[in-house]
Tab-separated table of C-alpha atoms in Angstrom:
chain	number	residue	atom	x	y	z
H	1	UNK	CA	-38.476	15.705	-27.640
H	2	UNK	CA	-36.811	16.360	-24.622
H	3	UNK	CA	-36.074	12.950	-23.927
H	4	UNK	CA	-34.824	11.721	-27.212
H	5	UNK	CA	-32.135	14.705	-27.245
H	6	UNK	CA	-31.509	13.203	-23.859
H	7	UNK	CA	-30.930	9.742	-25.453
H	8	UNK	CA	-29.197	11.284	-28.578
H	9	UNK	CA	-26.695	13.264	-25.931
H	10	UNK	CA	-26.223	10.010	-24.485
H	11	UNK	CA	-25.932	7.765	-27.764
H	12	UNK	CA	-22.755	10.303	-28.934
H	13	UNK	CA	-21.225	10.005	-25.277
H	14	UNK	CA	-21.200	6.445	-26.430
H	15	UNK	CA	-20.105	6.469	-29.581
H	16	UNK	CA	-17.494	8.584	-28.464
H	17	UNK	CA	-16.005	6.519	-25.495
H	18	UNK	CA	-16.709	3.240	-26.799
H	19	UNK	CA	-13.675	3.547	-29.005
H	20	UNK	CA	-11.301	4.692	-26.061
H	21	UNK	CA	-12.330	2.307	-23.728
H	22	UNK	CA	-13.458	-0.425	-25.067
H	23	UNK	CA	-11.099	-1.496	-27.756
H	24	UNK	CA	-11.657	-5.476	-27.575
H	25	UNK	CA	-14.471	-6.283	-30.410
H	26	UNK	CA	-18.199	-7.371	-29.718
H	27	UNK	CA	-17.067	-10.951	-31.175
H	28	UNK	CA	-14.666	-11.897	-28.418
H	29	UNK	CA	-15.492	-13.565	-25.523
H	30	UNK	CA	-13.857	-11.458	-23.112
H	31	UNK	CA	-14.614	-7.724	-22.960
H	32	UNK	CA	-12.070	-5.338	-21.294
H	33	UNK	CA	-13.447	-2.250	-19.889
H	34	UNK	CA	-11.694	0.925	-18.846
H	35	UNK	CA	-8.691	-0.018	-18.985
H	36	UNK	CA	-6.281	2.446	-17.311
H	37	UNK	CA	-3.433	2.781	-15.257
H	38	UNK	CA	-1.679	5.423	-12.489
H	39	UNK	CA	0.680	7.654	-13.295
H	40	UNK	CA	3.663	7.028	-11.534
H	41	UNK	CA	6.179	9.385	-8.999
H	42	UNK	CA	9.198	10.370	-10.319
H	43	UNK	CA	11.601	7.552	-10.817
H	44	UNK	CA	9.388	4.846	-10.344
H	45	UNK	CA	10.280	1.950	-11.904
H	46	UNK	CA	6.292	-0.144	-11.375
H	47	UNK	CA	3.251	0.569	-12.257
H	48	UNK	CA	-0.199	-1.033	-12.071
H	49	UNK	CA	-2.670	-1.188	-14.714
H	50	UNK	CA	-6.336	-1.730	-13.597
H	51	UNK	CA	-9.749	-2.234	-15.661
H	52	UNK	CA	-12.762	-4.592	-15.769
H	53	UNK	CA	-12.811	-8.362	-17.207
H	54	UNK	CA	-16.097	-9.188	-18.317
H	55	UNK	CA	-16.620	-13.291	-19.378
H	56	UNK	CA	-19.529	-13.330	-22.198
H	57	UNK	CA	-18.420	-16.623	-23.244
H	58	UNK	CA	-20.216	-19.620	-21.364
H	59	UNK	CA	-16.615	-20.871	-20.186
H	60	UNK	CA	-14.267	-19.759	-17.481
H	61	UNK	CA	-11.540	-18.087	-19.177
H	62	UNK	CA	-7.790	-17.339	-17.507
H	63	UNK	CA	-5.837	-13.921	-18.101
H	64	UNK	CA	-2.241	-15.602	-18.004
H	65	UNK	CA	-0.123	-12.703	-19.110
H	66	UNK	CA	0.114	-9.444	-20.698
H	67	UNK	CA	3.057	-7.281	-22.496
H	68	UNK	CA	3.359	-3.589	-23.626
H	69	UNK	CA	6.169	-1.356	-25.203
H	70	UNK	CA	5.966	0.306	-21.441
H	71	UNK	CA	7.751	-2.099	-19.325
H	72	UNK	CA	10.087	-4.910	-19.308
H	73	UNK	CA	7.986	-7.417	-17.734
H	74	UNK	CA	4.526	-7.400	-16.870
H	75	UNK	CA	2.511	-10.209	-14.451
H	76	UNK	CA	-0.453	-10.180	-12.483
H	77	UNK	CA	-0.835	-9.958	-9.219
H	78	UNK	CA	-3.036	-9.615	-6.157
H	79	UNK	CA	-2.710	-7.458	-3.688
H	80	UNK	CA	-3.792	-8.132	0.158
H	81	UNK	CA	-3.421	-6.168	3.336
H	82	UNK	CA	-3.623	-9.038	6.331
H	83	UNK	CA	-3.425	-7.880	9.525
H	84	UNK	CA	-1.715	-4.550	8.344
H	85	UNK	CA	1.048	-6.216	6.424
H	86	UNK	CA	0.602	-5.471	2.677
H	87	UNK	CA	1.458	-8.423	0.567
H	88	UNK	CA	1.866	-8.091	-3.027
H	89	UNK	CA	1.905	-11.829	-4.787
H	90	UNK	CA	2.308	-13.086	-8.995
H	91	UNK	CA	-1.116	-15.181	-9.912
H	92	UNK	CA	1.616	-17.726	-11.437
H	93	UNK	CA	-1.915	-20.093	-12.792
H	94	UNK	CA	-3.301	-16.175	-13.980
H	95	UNK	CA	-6.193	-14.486	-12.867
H	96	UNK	CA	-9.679	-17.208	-12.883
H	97	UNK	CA	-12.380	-15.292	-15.063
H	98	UNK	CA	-15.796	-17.239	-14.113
H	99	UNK	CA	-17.814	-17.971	-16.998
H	100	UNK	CA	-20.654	-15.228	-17.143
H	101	UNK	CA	-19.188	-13.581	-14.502
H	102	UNK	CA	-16.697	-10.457	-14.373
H	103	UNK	CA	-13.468	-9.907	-12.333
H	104	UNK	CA	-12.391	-6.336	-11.464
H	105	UNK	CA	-9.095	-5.476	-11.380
H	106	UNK	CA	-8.640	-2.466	-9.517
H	107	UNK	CA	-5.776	-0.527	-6.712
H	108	UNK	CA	-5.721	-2.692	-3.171
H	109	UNK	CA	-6.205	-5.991	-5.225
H	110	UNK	CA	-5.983	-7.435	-8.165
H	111	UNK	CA	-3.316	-5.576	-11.157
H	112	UNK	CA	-1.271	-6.169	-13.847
H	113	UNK	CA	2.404	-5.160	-12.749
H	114	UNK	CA	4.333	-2.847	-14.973
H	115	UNK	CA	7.840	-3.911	-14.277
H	116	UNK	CA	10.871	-1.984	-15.716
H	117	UNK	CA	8.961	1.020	-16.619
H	118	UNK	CA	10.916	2.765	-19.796
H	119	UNK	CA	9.792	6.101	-18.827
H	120	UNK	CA	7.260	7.667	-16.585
H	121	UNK	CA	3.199	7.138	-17.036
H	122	UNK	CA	2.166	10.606	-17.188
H	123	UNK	CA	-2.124	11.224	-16.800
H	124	UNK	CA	-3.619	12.430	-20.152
H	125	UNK	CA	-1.210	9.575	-22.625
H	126	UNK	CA	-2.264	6.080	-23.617
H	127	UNK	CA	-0.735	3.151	-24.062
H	128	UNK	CA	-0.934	0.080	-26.035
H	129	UNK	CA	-1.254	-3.196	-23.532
H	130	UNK	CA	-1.845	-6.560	-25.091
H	131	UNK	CA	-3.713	-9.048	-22.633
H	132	UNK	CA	-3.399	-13.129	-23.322
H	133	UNK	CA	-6.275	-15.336	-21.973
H	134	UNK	CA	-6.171	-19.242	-21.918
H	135	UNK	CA	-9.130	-19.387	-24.238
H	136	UNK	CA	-9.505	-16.277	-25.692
H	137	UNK	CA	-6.308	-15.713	-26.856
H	138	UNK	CA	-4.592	-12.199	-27.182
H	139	UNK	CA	-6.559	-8.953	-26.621
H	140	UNK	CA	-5.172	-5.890	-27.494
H	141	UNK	CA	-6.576	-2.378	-25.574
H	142	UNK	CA	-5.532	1.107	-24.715
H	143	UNK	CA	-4.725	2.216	-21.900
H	144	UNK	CA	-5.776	5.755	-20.219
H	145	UNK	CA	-3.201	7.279	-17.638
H	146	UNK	CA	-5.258	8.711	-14.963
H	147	UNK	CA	-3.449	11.103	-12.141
H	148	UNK	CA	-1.269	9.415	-9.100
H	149	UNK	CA	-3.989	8.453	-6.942
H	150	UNK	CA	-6.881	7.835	-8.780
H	151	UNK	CA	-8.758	4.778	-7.709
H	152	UNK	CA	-10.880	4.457	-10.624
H	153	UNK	CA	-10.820	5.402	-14.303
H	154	UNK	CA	-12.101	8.654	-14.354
H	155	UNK	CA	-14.435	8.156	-17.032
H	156	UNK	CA	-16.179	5.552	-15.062
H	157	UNK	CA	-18.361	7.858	-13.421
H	158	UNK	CA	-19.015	5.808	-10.823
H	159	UNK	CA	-18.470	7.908	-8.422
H	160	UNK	CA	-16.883	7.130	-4.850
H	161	UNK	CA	-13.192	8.225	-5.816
H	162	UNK	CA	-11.910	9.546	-2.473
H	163	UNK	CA	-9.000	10.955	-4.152
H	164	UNK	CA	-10.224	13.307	-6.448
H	165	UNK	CA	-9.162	11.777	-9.472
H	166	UNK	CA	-5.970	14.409	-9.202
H	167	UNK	CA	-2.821	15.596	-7.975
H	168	UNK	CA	-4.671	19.242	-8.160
H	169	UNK	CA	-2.842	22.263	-6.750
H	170	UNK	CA	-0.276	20.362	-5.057
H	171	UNK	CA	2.752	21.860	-4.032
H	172	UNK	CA	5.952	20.185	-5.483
H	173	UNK	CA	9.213	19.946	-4.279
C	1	UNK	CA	-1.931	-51.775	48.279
C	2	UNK	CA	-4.520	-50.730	45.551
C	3	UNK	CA	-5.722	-48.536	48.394
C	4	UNK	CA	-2.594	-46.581	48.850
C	5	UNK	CA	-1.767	-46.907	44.746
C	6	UNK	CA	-5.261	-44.646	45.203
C	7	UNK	CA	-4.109	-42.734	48.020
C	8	UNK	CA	-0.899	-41.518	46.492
C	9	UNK	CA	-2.445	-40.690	42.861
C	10	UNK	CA	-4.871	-38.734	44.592
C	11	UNK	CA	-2.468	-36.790	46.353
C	12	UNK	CA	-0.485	-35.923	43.526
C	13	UNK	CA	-3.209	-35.587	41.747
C	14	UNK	CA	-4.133	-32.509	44.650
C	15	UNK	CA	-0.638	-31.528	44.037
C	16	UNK	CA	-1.291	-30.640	40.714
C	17	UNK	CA	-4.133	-29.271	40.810
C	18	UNK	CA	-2.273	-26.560	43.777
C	19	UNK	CA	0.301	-26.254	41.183
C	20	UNK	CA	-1.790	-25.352	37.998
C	21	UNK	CA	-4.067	-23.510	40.828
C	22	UNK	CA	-1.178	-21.168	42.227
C	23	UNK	CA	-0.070	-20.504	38.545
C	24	UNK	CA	-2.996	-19.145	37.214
C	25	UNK	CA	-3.669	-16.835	40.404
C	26	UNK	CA	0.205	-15.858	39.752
C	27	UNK	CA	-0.678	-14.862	35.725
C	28	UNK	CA	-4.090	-13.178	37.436
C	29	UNK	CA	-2.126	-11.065	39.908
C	30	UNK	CA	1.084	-10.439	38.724
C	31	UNK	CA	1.345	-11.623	35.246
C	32	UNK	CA	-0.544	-8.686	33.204
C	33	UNK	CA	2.022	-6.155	34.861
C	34	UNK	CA	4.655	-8.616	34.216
C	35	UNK	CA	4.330	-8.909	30.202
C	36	UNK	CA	2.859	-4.831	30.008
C	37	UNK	CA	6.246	-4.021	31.527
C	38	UNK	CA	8.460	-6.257	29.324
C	39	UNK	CA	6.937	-5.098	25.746
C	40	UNK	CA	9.575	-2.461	24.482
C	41	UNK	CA	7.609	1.296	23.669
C	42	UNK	CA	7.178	1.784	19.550
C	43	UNK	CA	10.027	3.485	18.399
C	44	UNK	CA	13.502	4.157	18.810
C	45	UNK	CA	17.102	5.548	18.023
C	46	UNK	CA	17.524	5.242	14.677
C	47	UNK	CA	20.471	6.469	12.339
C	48	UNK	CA	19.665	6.876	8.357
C	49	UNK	CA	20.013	8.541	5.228
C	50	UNK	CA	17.542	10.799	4.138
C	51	UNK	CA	16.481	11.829	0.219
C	52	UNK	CA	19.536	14.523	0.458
C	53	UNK	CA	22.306	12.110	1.218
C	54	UNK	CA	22.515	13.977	4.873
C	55	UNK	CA	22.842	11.661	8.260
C	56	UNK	CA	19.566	11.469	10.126
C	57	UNK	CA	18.783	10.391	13.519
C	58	UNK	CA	15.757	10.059	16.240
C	59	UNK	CA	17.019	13.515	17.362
C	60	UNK	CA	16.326	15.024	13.623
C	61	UNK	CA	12.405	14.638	14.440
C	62	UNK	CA	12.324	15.150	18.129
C	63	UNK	CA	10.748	18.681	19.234
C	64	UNK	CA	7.663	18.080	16.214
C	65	UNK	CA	5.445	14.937	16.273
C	66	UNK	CA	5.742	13.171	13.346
C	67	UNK	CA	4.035	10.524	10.680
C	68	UNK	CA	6.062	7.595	9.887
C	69	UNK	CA	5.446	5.125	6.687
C	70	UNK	CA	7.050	2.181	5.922
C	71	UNK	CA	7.273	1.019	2.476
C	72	UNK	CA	9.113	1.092	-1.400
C	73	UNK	CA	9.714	2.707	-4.324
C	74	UNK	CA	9.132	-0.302	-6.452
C	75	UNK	CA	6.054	-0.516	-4.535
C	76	UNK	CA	3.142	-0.334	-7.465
C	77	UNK	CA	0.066	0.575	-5.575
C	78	UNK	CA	-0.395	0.692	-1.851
C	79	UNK	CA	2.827	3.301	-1.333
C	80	UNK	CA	1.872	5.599	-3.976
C	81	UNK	CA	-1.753	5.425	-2.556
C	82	UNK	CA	-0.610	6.132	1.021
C	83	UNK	CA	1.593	8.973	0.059
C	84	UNK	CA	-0.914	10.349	-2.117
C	85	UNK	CA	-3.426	10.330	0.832
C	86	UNK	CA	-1.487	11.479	2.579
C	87	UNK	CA	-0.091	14.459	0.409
C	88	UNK	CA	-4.196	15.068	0.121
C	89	UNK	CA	-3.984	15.518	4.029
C	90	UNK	CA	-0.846	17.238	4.188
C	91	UNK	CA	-2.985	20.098	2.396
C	92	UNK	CA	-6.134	20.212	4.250
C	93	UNK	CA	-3.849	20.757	7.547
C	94	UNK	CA	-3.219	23.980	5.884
C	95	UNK	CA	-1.117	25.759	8.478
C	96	UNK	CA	-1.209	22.979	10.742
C	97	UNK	CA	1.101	21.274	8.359
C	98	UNK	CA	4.098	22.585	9.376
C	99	UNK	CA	3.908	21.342	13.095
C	100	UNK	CA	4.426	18.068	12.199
C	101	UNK	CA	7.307	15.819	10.419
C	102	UNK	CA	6.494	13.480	7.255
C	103	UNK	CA	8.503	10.511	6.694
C	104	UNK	CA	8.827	8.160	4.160
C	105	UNK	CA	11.001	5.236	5.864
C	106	UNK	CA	12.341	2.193	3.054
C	107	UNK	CA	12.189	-1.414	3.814
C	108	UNK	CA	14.162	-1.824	0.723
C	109	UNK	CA	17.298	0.156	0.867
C	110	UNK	CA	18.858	-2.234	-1.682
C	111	UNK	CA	17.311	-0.663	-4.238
C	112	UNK	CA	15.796	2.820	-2.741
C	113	UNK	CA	18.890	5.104	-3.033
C	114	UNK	CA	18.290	8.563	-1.535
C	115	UNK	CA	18.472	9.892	-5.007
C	116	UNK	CA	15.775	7.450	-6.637
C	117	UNK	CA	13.814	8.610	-2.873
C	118	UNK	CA	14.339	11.940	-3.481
C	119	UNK	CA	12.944	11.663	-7.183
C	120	UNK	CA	10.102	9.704	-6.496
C	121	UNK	CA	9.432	11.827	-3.437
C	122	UNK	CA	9.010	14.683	-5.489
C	123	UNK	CA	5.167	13.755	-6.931
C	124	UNK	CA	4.228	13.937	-3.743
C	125	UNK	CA	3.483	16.891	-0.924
C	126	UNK	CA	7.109	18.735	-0.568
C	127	UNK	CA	6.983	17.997	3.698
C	128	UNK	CA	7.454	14.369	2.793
C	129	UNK	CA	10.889	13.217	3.449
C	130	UNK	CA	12.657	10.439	2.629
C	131	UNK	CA	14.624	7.960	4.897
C	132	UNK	CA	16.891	5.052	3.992
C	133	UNK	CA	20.398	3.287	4.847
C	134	UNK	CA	22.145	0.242	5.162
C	135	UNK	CA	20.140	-3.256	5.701
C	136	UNK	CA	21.412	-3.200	9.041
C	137	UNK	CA	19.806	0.062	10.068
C	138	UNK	CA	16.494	-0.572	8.278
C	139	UNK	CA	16.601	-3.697	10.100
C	140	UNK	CA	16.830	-1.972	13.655
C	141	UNK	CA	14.167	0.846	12.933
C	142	UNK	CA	11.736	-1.508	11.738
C	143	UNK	CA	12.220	-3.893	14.845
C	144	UNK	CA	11.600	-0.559	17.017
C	145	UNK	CA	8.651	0.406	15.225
C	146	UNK	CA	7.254	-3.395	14.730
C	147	UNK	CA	7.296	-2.834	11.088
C	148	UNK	CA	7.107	-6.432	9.380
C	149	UNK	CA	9.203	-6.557	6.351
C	150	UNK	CA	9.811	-9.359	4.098
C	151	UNK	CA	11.311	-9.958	0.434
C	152	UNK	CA	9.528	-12.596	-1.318
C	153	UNK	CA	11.338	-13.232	-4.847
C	154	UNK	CA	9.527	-13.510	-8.166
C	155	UNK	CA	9.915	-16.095	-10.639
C	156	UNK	CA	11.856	-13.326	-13.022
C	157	UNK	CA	15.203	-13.061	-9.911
C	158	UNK	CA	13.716	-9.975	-9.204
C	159	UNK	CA	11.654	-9.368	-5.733
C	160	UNK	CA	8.867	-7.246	-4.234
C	161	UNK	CA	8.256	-6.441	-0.370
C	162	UNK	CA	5.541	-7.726	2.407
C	163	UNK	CA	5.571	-5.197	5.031
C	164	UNK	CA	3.350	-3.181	7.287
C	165	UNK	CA	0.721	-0.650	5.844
C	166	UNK	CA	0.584	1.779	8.730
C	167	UNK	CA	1.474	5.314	9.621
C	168	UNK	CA	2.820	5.561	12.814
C	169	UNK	CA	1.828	8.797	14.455
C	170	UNK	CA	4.602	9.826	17.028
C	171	UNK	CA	4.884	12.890	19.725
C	172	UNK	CA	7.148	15.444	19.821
C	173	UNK	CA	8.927	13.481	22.524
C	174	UNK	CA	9.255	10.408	19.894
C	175	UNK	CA	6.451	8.908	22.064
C	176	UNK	CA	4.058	6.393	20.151
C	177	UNK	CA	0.503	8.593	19.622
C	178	UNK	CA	-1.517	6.502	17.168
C	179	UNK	CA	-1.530	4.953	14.016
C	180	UNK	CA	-3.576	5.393	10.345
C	181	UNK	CA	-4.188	1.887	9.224
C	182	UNK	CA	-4.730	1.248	5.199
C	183	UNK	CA	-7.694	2.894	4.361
C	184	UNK	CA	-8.209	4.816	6.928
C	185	UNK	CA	-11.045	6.833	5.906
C	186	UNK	CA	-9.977	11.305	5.371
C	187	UNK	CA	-12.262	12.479	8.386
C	188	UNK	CA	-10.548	10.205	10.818
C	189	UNK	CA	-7.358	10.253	9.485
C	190	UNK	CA	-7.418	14.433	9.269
C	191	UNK	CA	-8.676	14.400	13.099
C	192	UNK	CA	-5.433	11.627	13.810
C	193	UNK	CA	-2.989	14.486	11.934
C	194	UNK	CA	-5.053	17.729	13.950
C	195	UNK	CA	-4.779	16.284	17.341
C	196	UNK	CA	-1.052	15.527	16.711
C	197	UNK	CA	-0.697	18.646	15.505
C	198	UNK	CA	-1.570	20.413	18.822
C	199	UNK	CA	1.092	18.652	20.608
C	200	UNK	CA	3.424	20.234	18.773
C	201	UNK	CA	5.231	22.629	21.804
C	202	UNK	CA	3.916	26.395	21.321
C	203	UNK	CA	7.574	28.175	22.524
């Protein structure tokens, strides 16, 4: 008894996030997970979204580009800190996805760029962001805006977020 | 004559060998001093703008230590990480956090007015201040501090910035302390901030 209201607690958690945060369908080949993104400072004018690629399809796959109402421009890029110098550079082939396999986009490496931000991402609001893969074509999700220096989606439960998930009490200017 | 063709390679060959000998006993015994004297301290005079629009200089910060980061507004994820870090340890200095200076120091002034720096600045811990000015003067600060700073266009004629990921950790006599590399982890980087806290002068 105890353990199937256990699984039934669970089974609703599901039912309940799967729609947030998982918007691409079982049919396609790629599955996007978590998608989310930062809020950004005052007067930024980037952002980064972040979230997981997951290949079911038996071939290697390619995310070449992405748009949303957001931004201007968007691209993908890795991030790298050699040596101390940070160095922020556009996947101009896209981002490999290996066939099987999963590629996890995530701060201090790989992102999608929000350039030309319209207006600031504030944590709590969604966005629409439409992802375009070689073979899989377009992919439409939703995006959660987590707090400023979140390092994971803070659904995820994955635990291991240094920061707290939140700006908290902090004192503003 | 093949004898003395012998004789005279081997002596020069001798010579050499003196030569490259005396050299390397010369680096040994004088050439560590040499080269520790001739590399310039971190740091420097400076003259900026901070997020106000009010003049700056080395003098501003000198009498607190202070915590120096180099980096960009347009900056996506690594400057809003390291300012959020270290707004997180801005806090947990409680009272401690007034002994020390917080700057945020540009490598893009072209585009990081003190305005858009004072805005952005703003999400972040309120000791946090915000330093920019002409190329010319970015140039010079970063040279002093050995910040590495590079614009590397993008394919749409816009650009982003390489440059260093470290917070420089200076004394209250704008002598080089320490640094917080990139991901630092909180204990050690809290410890860094405490210690340079108690140099801050008492009177």
């Amino acid at each position: 008894m105890c353990a199937f209201s256990k699984f039934a607690f669970a089974a609703i958690l599901i039912a309940i996030a799967a729609p947030a945060f998982a918007q691409a369908t079982t049919t396609a080949p790629i599955a996007v997970e978590q998608p989310w993104a930062r809020a950004t400072p005052a007067g930024a004018m980037t952002g980064a979204v972040y979230m997981t690629l997951d290949n079911k399809s038996a071939s290697a796959d390619r995310l070449t580009g992405a748009s949303s109402d957001v931004a201007d421009k968007l691209q993908i890029h890795e991030m790298t800190v050699v040596n101390g110098v940070m160095q922020m550079r556009q996947l101009a082939d896209g981002l490999p996805i290996p066939a099987g396999g999963s590629v996890v986009l995530k701060p201090g490496s790989y992102h999608v760029m929000l350039i030309g931000l319209k207006q600031p991402l504030t944590p709590g609001e969604t966005f629409p962001l439409t992802l375009t893969f070689a073979k899989a074509g377009n992919i439409s999700v939703t995006v959660a805006v987590q707090a400023i220096g979140a390092m994971q989606d803070s659904k995820g439960g994955m635990g291991d977020n240094k920061s707290g998930g939140g700006m908290g009490n902090m004192e503003m200017k | 004559m093949r004898a003395r063709d012998w004789l005279l390679t081997g002596i020069a060959g001798l010579a050499g060998f003196a030569a490259v000998a005396l050299c390397i006993v010369y680096v040994v015994s004088f050439g560590g001093r040499g080269i520790g004297a001739a590399v310039a301290p971190i740091g420097g005079p400076f003259t900026l703008t901070d997020d106000t629009g009010a003049t700056v200089t080395e003098k501003t910060l000198t009498g607190k230590p202070y915590a120096m980061y180099f980096g960009y507004t347009y900056c996506p994820d690594i400057c809003p990480t390291t300012l959020f870090d270290l707004s997180r340890w801005i806090q947990k200095l409680g009272p401690d956090a007034d002994k020390l200076n917080y700057v945020f120091v540009t490598v893009d002034p072209e585009r990081d007015t003190p305005k858009l720096m004072h805005a952005y600045l703003s999400s972040f811990d309120k000791h946090i201040r915000g330093f920019t000015g002409t190329a010319d003067q970015i140039a010079k600060i970063a040279k002093e501090y050995r910040v590495y700073y590079k614009k590397v266009p993008t394919d749409d004629g816009n650009y982003v910035m390489d440059h260093s990921a470290i917070i420089y950790l200076m004394g209250p006599d704008d002598k080089f302390v320490t640094v917080i590399p990139y991901q630092e982890d909180d204990a050690s980087a809290l410890a860094k901030l405490k210690n340079l806290a108690a140099l801050t002068p008492t009177s």
